[in-house]
Coordinates of C-alpha atoms and ligand atoms in Angstrom, one line a residue:
M1 CA 140.1 79.5 99.0
I2 CA 140.1 75.7 99.3
P3 CA 138.9 74.2 102.7
T4 CA 142.0 73.3 104.7
H5 CA 140.3 71.0 107.3
L6 CA 140.1 67.5 105.7
K7 CA 138.1 64.4 106.7
V8 CA 140.7 61.7 106.5
L9 CA 140.0 58.0 106.6
T10 CA 142.2 55.0 107.4
I11 CA 141.9 51.3 108.1
E12 CA 143.8 48.9 110.4
E13 CA 146.6 47.1 108.5
K14 CA 149.9 46.4 110.3
P15 CA 152.6 47.8 110.3
F16 CA 151.0 50.8 108.4
V17 CA 148.1 51.3 110.8
Y18 CA 147.7 49.8 114.3
A19 CA 144.3 50.6 115.8
R20 CA 143.8 50.3 119.6
K21 CA 140.3 50.4 121.1
I22 CA 139.8 52.7 124.0
E23 CA 137.2 51.4 126.5
D24 CA 137.5 53.7 129.5
G25 CA 137.5 57.2 127.9
S26 CA 141.3 57.6 128.3
D27 CA 143.3 59.6 125.8
C28 CA 145.5 58.6 123.0
S29 CA 149.3 58.8 123.5
E30 CA 151.4 61.5 121.9
E31 CA 152.5 59.1 119.1
E32 CA 148.9 58.1 118.4
I33 CA 146.1 59.9 116.5
P34 CA 142.4 59.5 117.6
C35 CA 140.6 57.5 114.9
P36 CA 137.0 56.8 115.9
H37 CA 135.0 54.1 114.1
Y38 CA 131.6 55.5 113.1
N39 CA 129.5 52.5 112.5
S40 CA 127.6 52.7 109.3
T41 CA 125.0 50.1 110.3
D42 CA 124.1 51.1 113.9
D43 CA 124.9 53.7 116.6
S44 CA 127.7 51.7 118.2
D45 CA 130.4 54.3 117.6
Q46 CA 133.8 53.3 119.2
M47 CA 136.9 55.3 120.1
Y48 CA 140.2 54.0 118.8
C49 CA 143.8 55.4 118.7
C50 CA 145.9 54.8 115.6
K51 CA 149.7 54.7 115.1
G52 CA 152.1 53.3 112.4
F53 CA 153.9 54.1 109.2
C54 CA 150.8 55.8 107.6
M55 CA 150.0 57.8 110.7
D56 CA 153.5 59.3 110.8
L57 CA 153.1 59.9 107.0
L58 CA 149.8 61.7 107.7
K59 CA 151.4 64.0 110.3
S60 CA 154.3 64.9 107.9
L61 CA 151.8 65.5 105.0
S62 CA 149.6 67.8 107.1
K63 CA 152.7 69.8 108.1
S64 CA 154.3 70.2 104.7
T65 CA 151.0 70.6 102.8
N66 CA 149.3 72.8 105.4
F67 CA 146.1 71.1 106.2
T68 CA 144.4 70.0 109.4
Y69 CA 142.4 66.9 109.7
S70 CA 139.9 64.7 111.6
L71 CA 140.7 61.0 111.2
A72 CA 138.3 58.1 111.3
L73 CA 138.4 54.4 110.5
S74 CA 136.7 52.8 107.4
P75 CA 133.0 52.6 108.3
D76 CA 132.4 49.2 106.8
G77 CA 135.9 47.9 107.6
Q78 CA 136.8 47.4 103.9
F79 CA 139.4 48.9 101.6
G80 CA 137.0 49.2 98.8
S81 CA 135.8 47.4 95.7
Y82 CA 132.7 47.7 93.4
I83 CA 129.5 45.8 92.8
I84 CA 127.7 46.3 89.5
R85 CA 124.0 47.1 90.0
N86 CA 121.5 46.2 87.2
L87 CA 124.2 44.2 85.4
S88 CA 122.0 43.4 82.4
M89 CA 120.4 46.8 82.1
P90 CA 121.5 49.8 80.1
G91 CA 122.0 51.9 83.2
A92 CA 124.4 49.4 84.9
K93 CA 126.5 51.3 87.4
K94 CA 129.5 50.5 89.6
E95 CA 128.7 51.0 93.3
W96 CA 131.8 51.4 95.6
T97 CA 132.2 50.0 99.1
G98 CA 134.8 50.7 101.8
L99 CA 137.2 53.6 101.8
I100 CA 136.9 54.1 98.1
G101 CA 133.1 54.5 98.4
E102 CA 133.6 57.2 101.1
L103 CA 135.6 59.3 98.6
V104 CA 133.4 58.6 95.6
Y105 CA 130.2 59.6 97.5
E106 CA 132.1 62.6 98.9
R107 CA 131.8 61.6 102.6
A108 CA 135.6 61.9 103.0
D109 CA 138.4 64.0 101.5
M110 CA 141.5 61.8 101.8
I111 CA 142.5 58.2 102.5
V112 CA 145.8 57.6 104.3
A113 CA 146.3 53.9 104.4
P114 CA 148.2 51.1 102.6
L115 CA 145.8 51.6 99.6
T116 CA 146.7 49.8 96.4
I117 CA 146.6 51.9 93.2
N118 CA 144.8 50.0 90.5
P119 CA 143.0 50.9 87.2
E120 CA 139.4 50.3 88.4
R121 CA 139.9 52.6 91.4
A122 CA 141.8 55.2 89.5
E123 CA 138.9 55.8 87.2
F124 CA 136.8 56.9 90.2
I125 CA 139.3 58.5 92.6
E126 CA 142.5 60.4 92.4
F127 CA 145.7 58.7 93.6
S128 CA 149.0 60.5 94.6
K129 CA 152.2 59.0 93.2
P130 CA 153.2 55.9 95.3
F131 CA 154.7 56.2 98.7
K132 CA 155.5 52.4 98.8
Y133 CA 156.0 49.7 96.2
Q134 CA 155.1 46.1 96.9
G135 CA 153.0 43.2 95.5
I136 CA 150.9 40.2 96.3
T137 CA 152.2 37.0 97.9
I138 CA 150.9 33.9 99.7
L139 CA 151.0 33.1 103.4
E140 CA 151.2 29.5 104.5
K141 CA 152.0 27.5 107.6
K142 CA 155.3 25.5 107.7
L143 CA 155.2 21.5 108.1
R144 CA 151.5 21.4 106.2
N145 CA 151.0 18.0 104.6
T146 CA 148.7 16.8 107.4
M147 CA 146.2 19.5 106.6
E148 CA 142.8 18.4 105.5
N149 CA 141.9 21.9 104.2
L150 CA 143.2 23.0 100.8
T151 CA 141.5 26.3 100.5
C152 CA 142.9 29.6 99.3
A153 CA 141.3 32.9 100.2
T154 CA 141.7 36.7 100.4
V155 CA 139.7 39.5 102.0
K156 CA 136.4 40.7 100.4
G157 CA 136.4 44.2 99.0
S158 CA 140.2 44.5 98.6
A159 CA 142.5 45.2 95.7
V160 CA 143.6 41.5 95.9
D161 CA 140.0 40.4 95.4
M162 CA 139.8 42.8 92.4
Y163 CA 143.1 41.5 91.0
F164 CA 141.7 37.9 90.7
R165 CA 138.4 39.2 89.4
R166 CA 140.3 41.1 86.6
Q167 CA 142.4 38.1 85.4
V168 CA 140.2 36.3 83.0
E169 CA 142.5 33.2 83.0
L170 CA 142.1 33.0 86.8
S171 CA 138.3 33.0 86.7
N172 CA 137.9 29.5 88.1
M173 CA 140.3 30.3 90.9
Y174 CA 138.3 33.5 91.5
R175 CA 135.1 31.6 91.8
T176 CA 136.4 29.1 94.4
M177 CA 138.1 31.8 96.3
E178 CA 135.1 34.1 96.4
A179 CA 133.2 31.5 98.4
N180 CA 135.9 31.4 101.0
N181 CA 136.8 35.0 101.3
Y182 CA 137.2 36.7 104.7
D183 CA 136.0 39.9 106.2
S184 CA 139.4 40.7 107.7
A185 CA 143.0 39.9 107.3
E186 CA 143.3 39.2 111.1
K187 CA 140.8 36.3 110.9
A188 CA 142.4 34.8 107.7
I189 CA 145.9 34.9 109.3
E190 CA 144.5 33.3 112.5
D191 CA 143.0 30.5 110.3
V192 CA 146.3 29.9 108.6
K193 CA 147.9 29.6 112.0
Q194 CA 145.3 27.1 113.1
G195 CA 145.5 25.1 109.9
K196 CA 141.9 25.9 108.9
L197 CA 143.1 27.9 105.8
M198 CA 145.9 26.6 103.6
A199 CA 146.9 29.8 101.9
F200 CA 146.1 33.5 102.4
I201 CA 146.7 35.7 99.4
W202 CA 147.4 39.3 100.4
D203 CA 149.8 42.3 100.2
S204 CA 153.5 41.2 100.5
S205 CA 154.2 44.1 102.9
R206 CA 151.7 42.7 105.5
L207 CA 152.5 39.0 105.0
E208 CA 156.2 39.5 105.3
F209 CA 155.6 41.4 108.5
E210 CA 153.4 38.6 109.8
A211 CA 155.9 35.8 108.8
A212 CA 158.7 37.8 110.6
Q213 CA 156.6 37.8 113.8
D214 CA 155.7 34.1 113.8
C215 CA 158.2 31.4 112.9
E216 CA 155.4 29.0 112.1
L217 CA 154.4 31.2 109.1
V218 CA 156.1 31.6 105.7
T219 CA 155.5 33.5 102.5
A220 CA 155.5 31.1 99.6
G221 CA 156.3 31.6 95.9
E222 CA 157.2 34.7 94.0
L223 CA 155.8 38.2 94.4
F224 CA 153.1 38.9 91.7
G225 CA 150.7 41.7 90.9
R226 CA 153.2 44.3 91.7
S227 CA 151.7 47.7 92.6
G228 CA 152.1 50.8 94.7
Y229 CA 150.3 52.3 97.7
G230 CA 149.0 55.9 97.2
I231 CA 147.2 58.5 99.1
G232 CA 143.5 58.5 97.9
L233 CA 141.7 61.8 97.1
Q234 CA 138.4 62.7 95.4
K235 CA 138.5 63.0 91.6
G236 CA 139.8 66.5 90.7
S237 CA 140.8 67.3 94.3
P238 CA 142.9 70.5 94.6
W239 CA 145.2 68.6 97.0
A240 CA 146.3 66.0 94.6
D241 CA 149.4 67.8 93.1
L242 CA 150.5 69.1 96.5
V243 CA 150.3 65.7 98.1
T244 CA 152.3 64.1 95.2
L245 CA 154.9 66.8 95.5
A246 CA 155.2 66.2 99.2
I247 CA 155.6 62.4 98.6
L248 CA 158.3 62.8 96.0
D249 CA 160.1 65.1 98.4
F250 CA 159.8 62.6 101.2
H251 CA 161.3 59.9 98.9
E252 CA 164.2 62.2 98.1
S253 CA 164.9 63.6 101.5
G254 CA 164.9 60.3 103.4
V255 CA 161.6 60.7 105.3
M256 CA 160.3 57.4 103.7
E257 CA 163.5 55.6 104.5
T258 CA 163.1 56.7 108.1
L259 CA 159.5 55.5 108.2
D260 CA 160.6 52.1 106.7
N261 CA 163.3 51.7 109.2
Q262 CA 161.1 52.6 112.1
W263 CA 157.9 50.6 111.3
I264 CA 158.9 47.9 108.8
L265 CA 162.5 46.9 108.8
R266 CA 163.0 47.1 112.6
N267 CA 159.9 44.9 113.2
N268 CA 160.9 42.4 110.6
M269 CA 164.4 42.1 112.0
L270 CA 163.6 42.0 115.7
N271 CA 162.0 38.7 115.3
Ligands
192_1 N1 146.1 47.2 99.8 O1 142.8 46.9 99.0 C1 144.9 46.4 99.7 C2 143.9 47.3 99.1 C3 145.1 45.1 99.0 C4 145.1 44.4 100.4 C5 144.6 45.7 101.0 O2 144.2 48.5 98.8

């Protein structure tokens, strides 16, 4: 018998996951799922409630695949990338951060988030087939020739960061970006709005959502680094095939389309 109660992790990333902090001990609404943040560096655990495309997807997956879950937010706030320890030594090893690290070090069973499937991660964790296809694009502010700041940046420990690290011909760009990289997409978007950052390079699904909310923002250039979002599982997880089957079924039966309409298209059109 395989355990049917899973430790699921997620991360805030609109419109896939909205996380609302609870200060006064009140409950989450019916639409929301409790998603505490267990702080990895100190004891300042915080209560949050999560909703969004991925949270509805988690509810549907748990029903159709028959598992129960406890949800929590990424302990270090990252999606997950690697650092190489002892680079010049024979025993050089990749050490994973963020959500990916939690699966690799077996502290969690499943990631339900807008998590990019890429080759480096797929060597260490299992991915379901994609539940969404998208790519990378650039967020800028309109009317921007007066800006003194010409920096580009992404967020540390993300698949976008890994994309630039992987492209040998972009290594100069990677090095300059690395120095400017942010801890969160929220802060980077805020800095684009304020003219402190010229270009924020990130997932198109998020940036198109942000540009639709704020007429001062635009996405620039073509979509590149096309990829898919998948459910993350431990290597060899007995849930992998079942989760993939459920996702394929959701594509075919219109569940994904309903989630798109509810969380992505409606928001993009309302503004
Ligand atoms: N989807 O790291 C992301 C990831 C790329 C921006 C966040 O998985």
